[in-house]
Amino acid sequence: MTVKFINSNQAAQLIPDNAIIALEGFLGSDVAEEMLRAIRSRFDKEGHPQGLDVWHASGIGDGISKGTNNLAAKGLLHRIVGGHWGLAPKLEPLVEKNDFEAYNFPQGVLSQIFRDSAAHKPIQVSQVGMGTFIDPDVSGGKLNDAAKQDDLVSKIKIHGKDYLAYEVPKPNVAILRGSFADEDGNITFDDEPLTLESTAIAMAAHNNGGKVFVQVKRVVKAGSMKPKDIRIPGLLVDYVVETHDEKMTMQSNTTQYNPDYVNQNVIEPADAIDVPLDAKKVIARRAAMFKKDTDEIVNYGIGKYPETVSLILKEEGSAENVTTTVEPGTFGGVPMGGGDFGCAIAPESTIDQPYMFDFYDGGGIDITFLGLAELDKHGNINVSKFGPKIAGTGGFVNITQNTPTVVFTGTFLAGGLREKVSGGKLEIVSEGKHEKLVDEVEQITFSGPVAYQNGQNIYYVTERAVFKLVKEGIELIEIAPGIDLQTDVLDHMAFKPIISDDLRYMDARIFEQGLMGDTKNNPGKKVQSRVNS
């Protein structure tokens, strides 16, 4: 087979109607943005390709117009099975109108499913998703009525134990982005911060008789690449799409080339970290106390509260025995946030995303710090759906179901909440308008009962109250000094939690200026306040 070198408009002409597409990308990293734009441009002019069935593991886009937002046109899609949806708000109205079938599966499941497709396995068997909205006993990961005509996940028993069986796609088109291609079609990822599941996707499309398109920024001479640098062998590649304007291409993606994301020899800034003392720091400080003094492998989720935990450990000098990981494949270094989430400055190593989720699913990390959007009386968490807004699960389900200690972090209420930390106490200046501790979450992204059954240690940390998962639900174990148990905590919950017989005030150092000295928890005196029945 001889690889063909074409431009993005020619590539778009070769995408057939009803194609089953395996699409690569993580936020703005490794996204074939020029190809996606060309596909949309062709559809707008010709009405083709139409009825596309798109599978992608991670959120792809900038939350405005890029990535999978390019696919937001009536008739262009038949189905999307995605691991994360929050970066493609233009798709939400089409989902609500049932213009195409919409599914949300765990990011890890989808990253691994392309390997199964390459090997012609009919299903992927996993316990990831049990007890959540992805469980077929709940909704089977379906996001709209249009999806109800197909069941893409079922439940089976193996050795008397329940597992989920995910249907494996047979893609006939792969859309990928690498850095360089040689004249034989070999692809390297020298300048890409991540490699994700690119090899598996190319192999899946090739082995299922499909075509593999790889967008690159430059073509180099045959024989100029080191064999071990080649992540996609040329025999798997049908078309190389060399971008016509490298500068424009870099600007079209959220994550731009940064040598610090692909090199180890970067010296971290020596400037002292000084996180302002506010509610965010209070949450992060208390959450950090669940980390043990021994060496630990840690995952930080996206969002200001988990990311601040990382800063606090550095500020307190407690990060030396921590190895950070991020789900798309980085170990070590300094994990990035915002549009560059998934990348790391000076990572120690970067592996393919499916292997990282093998590591996570097997319990490879010790503790994770994640966001807390909505919590109910069963200890369930929702971070994936709020009315018509579809955020999606991302790697949340894989990580929370397989990590021994999980710490959820977030404010107690939302919407206009203003607080002040002074004098070693927390003061509510303006209360939030929206309760986050509800009777039943809108969508179960994390199952408390399943976690308890699995023997995990689960904590929920807010600026004014700390809860622990127990058999009967969630137990209140600490409140902030300066907070009234009844009026500031219980009155803003849709249910009454179990209240620990040893309810304590949070460690006073959390609310004081300066360094704590260490992150070992020293809870305060026992709370004596009486509460209303």
Short mmCIF file of C-alpha atoms in Angstrom, two decimals:
data_model
loop_
_atom_site.label_atom_id
_atom_site.label_comp_id
_atom_site.label_asym_id
_atom_site.label_seq_id
_atom_site.Cartn_x
_atom_site.Cartn_y
_atom_site.Cartn_z
CA MET A 1 0.00 0.00 0.00
CA THR A 2 1.25 3.48 -0.85
CA VAL A 3 0.31 6.37 1.40
CA LYS A 4 -1.23 9.39 -0.32
CA PHE A 5 -0.42 13.00 0.61
CA ILE A 6 -3.44 15.29 0.35
CA ASN A 7 -4.84 18.49 1.83
CA SER A 8 -7.71 18.78 4.32
CA ASN A 9 -10.36 19.62 1.70
CA GLN A 10 -9.42 16.53 -0.32
CA ALA A 11 -9.58 14.48 2.89
CA ALA A 12 -13.08 15.76 3.67
CA GLN A 13 -14.23 14.62 0.21
CA LEU A 14 -13.13 11.07 1.05
CA ILE A 15 -15.27 10.72 4.21
CA PRO A 16 -18.27 8.60 3.17
CA ASP A 17 -21.84 9.02 4.37
CA ASN A 18 -22.65 6.90 7.46
CA ALA A 19 -18.95 6.50 8.28
CA ILE A 20 -18.05 5.08 11.69
CA ILE A 21 -15.34 7.47 12.82
CA ALA A 22 -12.76 6.97 15.56
CA LEU A 23 -11.69 10.49 16.52
CA GLU A 24 -8.64 11.46 18.55
CA GLY A 25 -7.99 14.45 20.82
CA PHE A 26 -7.85 15.65 24.41
CA LEU A 27 -9.18 19.21 24.88
CA GLY A 28 -6.90 20.98 22.38
CA SER A 29 -4.10 18.41 22.30
CA ASP A 30 -3.68 16.07 19.32
CA VAL A 31 -6.80 17.44 17.58
CA ALA A 32 -6.99 17.36 13.76
CA GLU A 33 -8.79 20.70 13.81
CA GLU A 34 -8.13 21.55 10.16
CA MET A 35 -9.69 18.27 9.04
CA LEU A 36 -12.74 18.74 11.27
CA ARG A 37 -13.29 22.22 9.86
CA ALA A 38 -12.98 20.89 6.32
CA ILE A 39 -15.57 18.18 6.99
CA ARG A 40 -17.99 20.76 8.34
CA SER A 41 -17.33 23.08 5.39
CA ARG A 42 -18.07 20.29 2.91
CA PHE A 43 -21.28 19.39 4.74
CA ASP A 44 -22.46 23.01 4.72
CA LYS A 45 -21.91 23.20 0.95
CA GLU A 46 -22.96 19.71 -0.19
CA GLY A 47 -24.94 18.09 2.61
CA HIS A 48 -22.25 15.37 2.79
CA PRO A 49 -20.92 13.48 4.58
CA GLN A 50 -24.06 12.78 6.56
CA GLY A 51 -25.15 10.30 9.24
CA LEU A 52 -21.70 10.02 10.86
CA ASP A 53 -21.23 7.65 13.82
CA VAL A 54 -18.45 9.23 15.90
CA TRP A 55 -16.59 7.63 18.83
CA HIS A 56 -14.11 9.59 20.95
CA ALA A 57 -12.63 8.92 24.38
CA SER A 58 -11.90 12.41 25.70
CA GLY A 59 -13.46 15.84 25.52
CA ILE A 60 -12.34 17.51 22.28
CA GLY A 61 -12.58 21.28 21.90
CA ASP A 62 -12.33 24.62 23.63
CA GLY A 63 -15.85 24.91 25.02
CA ILE A 64 -16.79 27.42 22.29
CA SER A 65 -16.34 26.48 18.64
CA LYS A 66 -13.48 24.04 18.10
CA GLY A 67 -13.09 20.28 18.18
CA THR A 68 -16.37 18.37 18.12
CA ASN A 69 -18.27 21.67 18.02
CA ASN A 70 -17.51 21.51 14.28
CA LEU A 71 -19.93 18.56 14.05
CA ALA A 72 -22.92 20.51 15.39
CA ALA A 73 -25.10 20.51 12.28
CA LYS A 74 -28.45 18.78 11.80
CA GLY A 75 -28.04 15.73 9.60
CA LEU A 76 -24.26 15.53 9.87
CA LEU A 77 -24.45 13.05 12.75
CA HIS A 78 -26.20 9.76 13.36
CA ARG A 79 -24.56 9.10 16.71
CA ILE A 80 -21.84 10.28 19.07
CA VAL A 81 -20.41 8.06 21.80
CA GLY A 82 -18.15 10.35 23.83
CA GLY A 83 -16.29 10.21 27.10
CA HIS A 84 -16.76 13.92 27.80
CA TRP A 85 -19.21 16.48 26.40
CA GLY A 86 -18.57 19.71 28.29
CA LEU A 87 -16.21 21.11 25.64
CA ALA A 88 -18.85 20.93 22.90
CA PRO A 89 -21.74 23.18 23.97
CA LYS A 90 -22.89 23.55 20.36
CA LEU A 91 -23.91 19.89 20.39
CA GLU A 92 -26.20 20.26 23.43
CA PRO A 93 -29.24 21.73 21.57
CA LEU A 94 -29.02 18.93 18.99
CA VAL A 95 -28.91 16.33 21.75
CA GLU A 96 -31.97 17.85 23.40
CA LYS A 97 -33.84 17.91 20.06
CA ASN A 98 -32.92 14.25 19.41
CA ASP A 99 -31.20 15.12 16.15
CA PHE A 100 -28.77 12.25 16.75
CA GLU A 101 -28.15 9.45 19.25
CA ALA A 102 -26.01 10.65 22.17
CA TYR A 103 -24.14 8.43 24.63
CA ASN A 104 -21.70 9.13 27.43
CA PHE A 105 -19.36 6.30 28.45
CA PRO A 106 -16.34 6.47 30.78
CA GLN A 107 -13.25 7.95 29.19
CA GLY A 108 -11.12 4.99 30.20
CA VAL A 109 -13.55 2.48 28.70
CA LEU A 110 -13.54 4.34 25.39
CA SER A 111 -9.76 4.77 25.35
CA GLN A 112 -9.39 1.00 25.74
CA ILE A 113 -12.24 0.07 23.40
CA PHE A 114 -10.22 0.88 20.28
CA ARG A 115 -7.66 -1.78 21.24
CA ASP A 116 -10.53 -4.26 21.49
CA SER A 117 -11.75 -3.11 18.08
CA ALA A 118 -8.31 -3.66 16.55
CA ALA A 119 -8.35 -7.21 17.94
CA HIS A 120 -11.93 -7.81 16.68
CA LYS A 121 -13.28 -8.40 20.18
CA PRO A 122 -17.10 -8.11 20.25
CA ILE A 123 -17.36 -6.52 23.70
CA GLN A 124 -15.27 -4.88 26.37
CA VAL A 125 -15.86 -6.34 29.81
CA SER A 126 -15.43 -3.98 32.77
CA GLN A 127 -16.82 -3.15 36.16
CA VAL A 128 -16.31 0.55 35.48
CA GLY A 129 -19.72 2.24 35.46
CA MET A 130 -21.52 -0.18 37.78
CA GLY A 131 -24.13 1.64 39.85
CA THR A 132 -23.82 4.86 37.83
CA PHE A 133 -26.05 6.23 35.06
CA ILE A 134 -23.98 4.17 32.63
CA ASP A 135 -25.27 0.94 34.21
CA PRO A 136 -27.99 -0.51 31.92
CA ASP A 137 -30.20 -0.84 35.01
CA VAL A 138 -30.20 2.97 35.10
CA SER A 139 -29.89 4.48 31.60
CA GLY A 140 -27.08 2.66 29.82
CA GLY A 141 -25.21 5.91 29.25
CA LYS A 142 -27.97 7.28 27.02
CA LEU A 143 -28.31 11.07 26.95
CA ASN A 144 -31.50 11.45 24.91
CA ASP A 145 -34.57 9.62 23.60
CA ALA A 146 -32.96 9.10 20.21
CA ALA A 147 -30.44 6.79 21.86
CA LYS A 148 -33.12 4.56 23.34
CA GLN A 149 -33.40 2.50 20.16
CA ASP A 150 -29.93 1.00 20.67
CA ASP A 151 -28.36 -0.68 23.70
CA LEU A 152 -24.60 -0.28 23.64
CA VAL A 153 -23.92 -1.65 27.13
CA SER A 154 -25.39 -4.69 28.87
CA LYS A 155 -24.79 -6.63 32.06
CA ILE A 156 -23.24 -10.09 32.23
CA LYS A 157 -22.03 -12.45 34.98
CA ILE A 158 -18.57 -13.94 35.14
CA HIS A 159 -17.77 -16.34 37.98
CA GLY A 160 -20.98 -15.19 39.65
CA LYS A 161 -19.99 -11.52 39.58
CA ASP A 162 -21.71 -8.72 37.61
CA TYR A 163 -19.81 -6.91 34.87
CA LEU A 164 -20.72 -4.41 32.18
CA ALA A 165 -20.30 -5.46 28.56
CA TYR A 166 -19.68 -2.51 26.25
CA GLU A 167 -20.30 -2.95 22.52
CA VAL A 168 -17.13 -2.48 20.49
CA PRO A 169 -17.37 -0.33 17.30
CA LYS A 170 -15.86 -1.21 13.94
CA PRO A 171 -14.58 2.15 12.68
CA ASN A 172 -13.99 2.56 8.96
CA VAL A 173 -12.44 6.02 9.34
CA ALA A 174 -9.76 7.21 11.78
CA ILE A 175 -9.00 10.92 12.15
CA LEU A 176 -5.74 11.60 13.99
CA ARG A 177 -3.06 14.24 14.40
CA GLY A 178 0.67 13.67 14.71
CA SER A 179 3.68 15.97 14.42
CA PHE A 180 5.63 14.63 11.45
CA ALA A 181 5.15 12.08 8.68
CA ASP A 182 7.89 10.69 6.51
CA GLU A 183 7.50 9.85 2.83
CA ASP A 184 6.46 6.30 3.75
CA GLY A 185 3.64 7.54 6.01
CA ASN A 186 5.32 6.78 9.35
CA ILE A 187 4.07 9.15 12.05
CA THR A 188 5.86 10.61 15.06
CA PHE A 189 4.46 12.69 17.92
CA ASP A 190 7.59 14.72 18.71
CA ASP A 191 5.77 18.00 19.34
CA GLU A 192 2.46 16.62 20.64
CA PRO A 193 2.15 16.70 24.44
CA LEU A 194 0.27 13.38 24.45
CA THR A 195 0.04 10.20 22.41
CA LEU A 196 -3.38 9.12 23.74
CA GLU A 197 -4.86 6.09 21.90
CA SER A 198 -3.60 7.07 18.44
CA THR A 199 -1.87 3.76 17.72
CA ALA A 200 -4.93 1.77 18.76
CA ILE A 201 -7.30 3.94 16.71
CA ALA A 202 -5.17 3.62 13.55
CA MET A 203 -4.97 -0.14 14.03
CA ALA A 204 -8.70 -0.43 14.69
CA ALA A 205 -9.66 1.37 11.48
CA HIS A 206 -7.04 -0.50 9.44
CA ASN A 207 -8.03 -3.94 10.77
CA ASN A 208 -11.70 -3.23 10.12
CA GLY A 209 -11.04 -2.39 6.47
CA GLY A 210 -11.20 1.37 6.97
CA LYS A 211 -9.09 4.37 6.07
CA VAL A 212 -6.67 6.20 8.36
CA PHE A 213 -6.19 9.98 8.00
CA VAL A 214 -3.38 11.66 9.93
CA GLN A 215 -2.97 15.43 10.00
CA VAL A 216 0.65 16.55 10.46
CA LYS A 217 2.47 19.84 10.30
CA ARG A 218 5.34 18.65 8.10
CA VAL A 219 6.47 15.78 5.87
CA VAL A 220 10.11 14.70 6.13
CA LYS A 221 12.36 12.38 4.14
CA ALA A 222 12.00 8.61 4.36
CA GLY A 223 14.52 7.06 6.72
CA SER A 224 14.98 10.25 8.76
CA MET A 225 12.96 9.02 11.75
CA LYS A 226 14.16 6.80 14.57
CA PRO A 227 12.15 3.56 14.57
CA LYS A 228 11.24 3.84 18.26
CA ASP A 229 9.93 7.38 17.75
CA ILE A 230 7.34 6.14 15.25
CA ARG A 231 4.01 5.72 17.04
CA ILE A 232 1.92 4.92 13.96
CA PRO A 233 3.65 2.72 11.35
CA GLY A 234 3.18 3.83 7.77
CA LEU A 235 1.49 0.55 6.79
CA LEU A 236 -1.49 1.65 8.95
CA VAL A 237 -1.76 5.08 7.30
CA ASP A 238 -3.74 5.71 4.12
CA TYR A 239 -3.68 9.51 3.91
CA VAL A 240 -1.35 12.13 5.32
CA VAL A 241 -2.87 15.60 5.56
CA GLU A 242 -0.09 18.16 5.69
CA THR A 243 -1.44 21.43 7.07
CA HIS A 244 -1.06 24.26 4.57
CA ASP A 245 -0.20 26.88 7.18
CA GLU A 246 1.55 25.73 10.34
CA LYS A 247 1.02 29.06 12.15
CA MET A 248 -2.71 29.00 11.45
CA THR A 249 -2.92 25.39 12.53
CA MET A 250 -1.25 26.07 15.84
CA GLN A 251 -3.65 28.94 16.51
CA SER A 252 -6.64 26.74 15.67
CA ASN A 253 -6.00 24.45 18.62
CA THR A 254 -6.48 25.20 22.28
CA THR A 255 -3.12 23.69 23.26
CA GLN A 256 -0.18 25.15 21.38
CA TYR A 257 3.23 23.55 21.05
CA ASN A 258 5.23 23.98 24.22
CA PRO A 259 8.66 22.32 24.52
CA ASP A 260 8.19 22.13 28.28
CA TYR A 261 5.36 19.59 27.73
CA VAL A 262 7.62 17.14 25.90
CA ASN A 263 10.97 17.61 27.67
CA GLN A 264 12.24 16.67 31.11
CA ASN A 265 15.12 19.15 31.30
CA VAL A 266 13.03 22.03 32.59
CA ILE A 267 13.87 23.78 35.84
CA GLU A 268 10.78 24.58 37.86
CA PRO A 269 10.41 28.22 38.98
CA ALA A 270 12.06 28.83 42.34
CA ASP A 271 9.50 31.44 43.38
CA ALA A 272 7.76 30.66 46.64
CA ILE A 273 4.13 29.62 46.35
CA ASP A 274 1.73 31.83 48.29
CA VAL A 275 -1.88 30.76 47.92
CA PRO A 276 -4.28 33.42 49.30
CA LEU A 277 -6.14 32.43 52.44
CA ASP A 278 -9.74 32.04 51.30
CA ALA A 279 -12.41 29.35 51.16
CA LYS A 280 -10.65 27.66 48.26
CA LYS A 281 -7.47 27.34 50.29
CA VAL A 282 -9.44 26.07 53.29
CA ILE A 283 -10.93 23.28 51.18
CA ALA A 284 -7.59 22.38 49.63
CA ARG A 285 -5.76 22.39 52.97
CA ARG A 286 -8.29 20.05 54.60
CA ALA A 287 -8.34 17.76 51.57
CA ALA A 288 -4.53 17.57 51.52
CA MET A 289 -4.59 16.18 55.04
CA PHE A 290 -5.96 12.88 53.74
CA LYS A 291 -2.66 12.27 52.00
CA LYS A 292 -0.40 9.98 53.97
CA ASP A 293 3.18 10.81 54.90
CA THR A 294 4.49 7.90 52.84
CA ASP A 295 5.20 8.04 49.12
CA GLU A 296 1.96 8.20 47.20
CA ILE A 297 0.82 8.20 43.59
CA VAL A 298 -1.79 10.91 43.16
CA ASN A 299 -4.34 12.03 40.59
CA TYR A 300 -5.68 15.60 40.56
CA GLY A 301 -8.93 16.21 38.71
CA ILE A 302 -9.68 19.27 36.64
CA GLY A 303 -11.07 22.32 38.47
CA LYS A 304 -9.88 24.98 40.87
CA TYR A 305 -10.31 22.95 44.06
CA PRO A 306 -8.40 19.77 43.06
CA GLU A 307 -5.75 21.88 41.35
CA THR A 308 -5.32 23.98 44.51
CA VAL A 309 -4.61 20.81 46.53
CA SER A 310 -1.51 20.38 44.39
CA LEU A 311 -0.43 23.96 45.13
CA ILE A 312 -1.00 23.50 48.86
CA LEU A 313 1.19 20.39 49.00
CA LYS A 314 3.94 22.36 47.27
CA GLU A 315 3.46 25.37 49.54
CA GLU A 316 3.65 23.22 52.66
CA GLY A 317 6.66 21.28 51.37
CA SER A 318 4.68 18.04 51.34
CA ALA A 319 4.91 17.34 47.61
CA GLU A 320 8.32 15.68 47.63
CA ASN A 321 6.88 12.20 48.20
CA VAL A 322 4.08 12.67 45.67
CA THR A 323 4.10 11.38 42.10
CA THR A 324 1.37 13.05 40.10
CA THR A 325 -0.48 11.39 37.26
CA VAL A 326 -3.02 12.73 34.77
CA GLU A 327 -5.36 10.40 32.89
CA PRO A 328 -4.21 11.05 29.29
CA GLY A 329 -0.83 9.60 30.17
CA THR A 330 1.60 11.81 32.12
CA PHE A 331 3.58 10.79 35.19
CA GLY A 332 5.33 13.44 37.26
CA GLY A 333 6.06 17.00 36.32
CA VAL A 334 3.70 19.88 37.00
CA PRO A 335 0.12 19.12 35.79
CA MET A 336 -1.51 21.97 33.89
CA GLY A 337 -5.05 23.26 34.24
CA GLY A 338 -7.57 25.09 32.09
CA GLY A 339 -7.32 24.55 28.34
CA ASP A 340 -3.98 22.76 28.77
CA PHE A 341 -5.34 20.21 31.27
CA GLY A 342 -3.84 16.81 30.59
CA CYS A 343 -0.41 18.25 29.80
CA ALA A 344 2.39 18.58 32.32
CA ILE A 345 5.51 20.71 32.47
CA ALA A 346 8.59 18.46 32.45
CA PRO A 347 6.77 15.14 32.83
CA GLU A 348 8.91 12.22 33.97
CA SER A 349 7.23 10.02 31.37
CA THR A 350 4.25 9.98 29.02
CA ILE A 351 2.45 6.79 28.05
CA ASP A 352 -0.57 6.01 25.89
CA GLN A 353 -3.90 6.81 27.53
CA PRO A 354 -5.29 3.23 27.43
CA TYR A 355 -2.31 2.05 29.47
CA MET A 356 -2.83 4.84 32.00
CA PHE A 357 -6.40 3.67 32.49
CA ASP A 358 -5.15 0.09 32.86
CA PHE A 359 -3.03 1.48 35.68
CA TYR A 360 -5.98 3.35 37.20
CA ASP A 361 -8.47 0.50 36.81
CA GLY A 362 -6.05 -1.83 38.54
CA GLY A 363 -5.79 0.44 41.59
CA GLY A 364 -2.40 1.87 40.66
CA ILE A 365 -2.93 5.26 42.30
CA ASP A 366 -3.26 5.73 46.05
CA ILE A 367 -5.41 8.85 46.34
CA THR A 368 -7.32 11.22 44.08
CA PHE A 369 -8.68 14.73 44.59
CA LEU A 370 -11.74 15.55 42.48
CA GLY A 371 -14.54 18.09 42.22
CA LEU A 372 -17.84 18.04 44.08
CA ALA A 373 -20.83 19.44 42.19
CA GLU A 374 -23.83 17.63 43.68
CA LEU A 375 -23.97 15.18 46.60
CA ASP A 376 -26.92 13.17 47.94
CA LYS A 377 -27.84 11.21 51.07
CA HIS A 378 -26.46 7.96 49.61
CA GLY A 379 -23.03 9.47 49.03
CA ASN A 380 -23.64 9.62 45.28
CA ILE A 381 -21.96 12.40 43.29
CA ASN A 382 -23.14 14.10 40.11
CA VAL A 383 -20.63 16.02 38.01
CA SER A 384 -21.93 15.02 34.59
CA LYS A 385 -25.39 16.51 33.92
CA PHE A 386 -27.34 19.56 35.11
CA GLY A 387 -30.60 20.06 33.25
CA PRO A 388 -29.83 20.53 29.55
CA LYS A 389 -26.13 21.07 30.26
CA ILE A 390 -24.13 17.91 29.55
CA ALA A 391 -20.69 17.84 31.10
CA GLY A 392 -20.03 14.13 30.76
CA THR A 393 -18.01 11.78 32.93
CA GLY A 394 -14.52 12.04 31.47
CA GLY A 395 -12.17 9.87 33.52
CA PHE A 396 -14.19 10.50 36.69
CA VAL A 397 -15.86 7.07 36.78
CA ASN A 398 -12.68 5.05 36.19
CA ILE A 399 -10.76 7.02 38.78
CA THR A 400 -13.39 7.14 41.52
CA GLN A 401 -14.31 3.45 41.27
CA ASN A 402 -10.76 2.11 41.45
CA THR A 403 -8.79 4.37 43.80
CA PRO A 404 -8.48 3.34 47.47
CA THR A 405 -8.95 6.89 48.82
CA VAL A 406 -11.13 9.44 47.02
CA VAL A 407 -11.49 13.03 48.24
CA PHE A 408 -14.23 15.15 46.66
CA THR A 409 -13.73 18.91 47.02
CA GLY A 410 -15.98 21.90 46.55
CA THR A 411 -17.98 24.62 48.28
CA PHE A 412 -21.01 23.74 50.40
CA LEU A 413 -23.36 25.93 48.32
CA ALA A 414 -23.11 27.62 44.94
CA GLY A 415 -24.30 30.86 43.37
CA GLY A 416 -23.20 34.07 45.06
CA LEU A 417 -21.45 32.46 48.03
CA ARG A 418 -19.00 34.84 49.72
CA GLU A 419 -16.95 33.94 52.77
CA LYS A 420 -14.13 35.40 54.83
CA VAL A 421 -11.39 33.61 56.68
CA SER A 422 -10.01 35.58 59.61
CA GLY A 423 -9.11 35.13 63.24
CA GLY A 424 -8.85 31.39 62.82
CA LYS A 425 -12.51 31.13 61.84
CA LEU A 426 -14.77 30.97 58.80
CA GLU A 427 -17.39 33.68 58.38
CA ILE A 428 -20.30 33.54 55.91
CA VAL A 429 -20.56 36.99 54.32
CA SER A 430 -23.21 36.14 51.70
CA GLU A 431 -24.84 32.73 51.54
CA GLY A 432 -25.04 30.76 48.30
CA LYS A 433 -28.34 30.50 46.44
CA HIS A 434 -28.08 26.90 45.26
CA GLU A 435 -27.92 23.86 47.54
CA LYS A 436 -25.50 21.18 46.43
CA LEU A 437 -26.33 18.58 49.07
CA VAL A 438 -29.58 17.23 47.67
CA ASP A 439 -31.90 14.33 48.44
CA GLU A 440 -31.17 12.57 45.13
CA VAL A 441 -28.59 13.66 42.54
CA GLU A 442 -29.84 14.31 39.01
CA GLN A 443 -27.38 11.81 37.55
CA ILE A 444 -25.17 9.30 39.36
CA THR A 445 -21.60 9.79 38.17
CA PHE A 446 -20.18 8.20 41.33
CA SER A 447 -22.05 5.55 43.30
CA GLY A 448 -21.65 5.75 47.08
CA PRO A 449 -23.12 2.28 47.74
CA VAL A 450 -20.80 0.65 45.19
CA ALA A 451 -17.78 2.44 46.68
CA TYR A 452 -18.71 1.31 50.20
CA GLN A 453 -19.16 -2.25 48.99
CA ASN A 454 -15.71 -2.05 47.38
CA GLY A 455 -14.13 -0.97 50.68
CA GLN A 456 -12.93 2.43 49.49
CA ASN A 457 -12.24 5.41 51.76
CA ILE A 458 -14.46 8.26 50.54
CA TYR A 459 -14.46 11.82 51.88
CA TYR A 460 -16.37 14.96 50.91
CA VAL A 461 -14.60 18.21 51.85
CA THR A 462 -16.22 21.64 51.82
CA GLU A 463 -15.12 24.90 53.41
CA ARG A 464 -17.49 24.44 56.36
CA ALA A 465 -18.10 20.71 56.73
CA VAL A 466 -16.33 17.40 56.14
CA PHE A 467 -18.23 14.17 55.51
CA LYS A 468 -17.25 10.52 55.30
CA LEU A 469 -19.00 7.71 53.42
CA VAL A 470 -20.40 5.04 55.75
CA LYS A 471 -22.75 2.12 55.21
CA GLU A 472 -25.90 4.14 55.89
CA GLY A 473 -24.89 7.14 53.74
CA ILE A 474 -22.70 10.11 54.64
CA GLU A 475 -21.51 11.00 58.12
CA LEU A 476 -20.64 14.53 59.23
CA ILE A 477 -17.26 14.31 60.98
CA GLU A 478 -16.01 17.93 61.16
CA ILE A 479 -17.25 21.50 60.86
CA ALA A 480 -15.30 24.74 60.54
CA PRO A 481 -14.67 26.93 63.59
CA GLY A 482 -17.02 29.91 63.48
CA ILE A 483 -19.76 27.87 61.81
CA ASP A 484 -23.07 27.04 63.49
CA LEU A 485 -23.96 23.40 62.97
CA GLN A 486 -27.68 23.99 62.57
CA THR A 487 -28.00 27.29 60.72
CA ASP A 488 -24.87 27.10 58.54
CA VAL A 489 -24.81 23.38 57.77
CA LEU A 490 -27.93 21.33 58.44
CA ASP A 491 -30.39 24.03 57.35
CA HIS A 492 -28.76 24.05 53.89
CA MET A 493 -29.03 20.32 53.27
CA ALA A 494 -32.00 18.55 51.69
CA PHE A 495 -31.44 15.62 54.06
CA LYS A 496 -30.09 15.12 57.55
CA PRO A 497 -26.74 13.36 57.56
CA ILE A 498 -25.51 10.93 60.14
CA ILE A 499 -23.75 13.08 62.73
CA SER A 500 -20.65 11.56 64.24
CA ASP A 501 -20.70 10.96 67.98
CA ASP A 502 -17.22 12.47 67.89
CA LEU A 503 -18.02 15.49 65.70
CA ARG A 504 -15.03 17.86 65.85
CA TYR A 505 -14.01 21.29 64.66
CA MET A 506 -11.59 21.29 61.73
CA ASP A 507 -7.88 21.73 62.37
CA ALA A 508 -7.43 25.38 63.43
CA ARG A 509 -4.26 25.77 61.34
CA ILE A 510 -6.38 25.53 58.19
CA PHE A 511 -7.87 28.96 58.94
CA GLU A 512 -4.67 30.74 59.90
CA GLN A 513 -2.16 32.74 57.87
CA GLY A 514 1.26 31.28 57.22
CA LEU A 515 2.36 27.71 56.73
CA MET A 516 0.78 24.87 58.67
CA GLY A 517 4.15 23.16 59.05
CA ASP A 518 2.84 19.81 57.85
CA THR A 519 -0.38 18.37 56.48
CA LYS A 520 -1.14 15.93 59.27
CA ASN A 521 -4.68 16.49 60.52
CA ASN A 522 -5.09 17.71 64.10
CA PRO A 523 -8.85 18.18 64.54
CA GLY A 524 -10.06 20.60 67.18
CA LYS A 525 -12.26 20.15 70.19
CA LYS A 526 -15.52 18.25 70.15
CA VAL A 527 -18.60 20.14 68.95
CA GLN A 528 -21.06 20.56 71.80
CA SER A 529 -23.82 22.44 69.93
CA ARG A 530 -27.31 21.04 70.20
CA VAL A 531 -29.22 20.67 66.96
CA ASN A 532 -32.88 20.67 66.13
CA SER A 533 -34.46 17.29 65.72
#
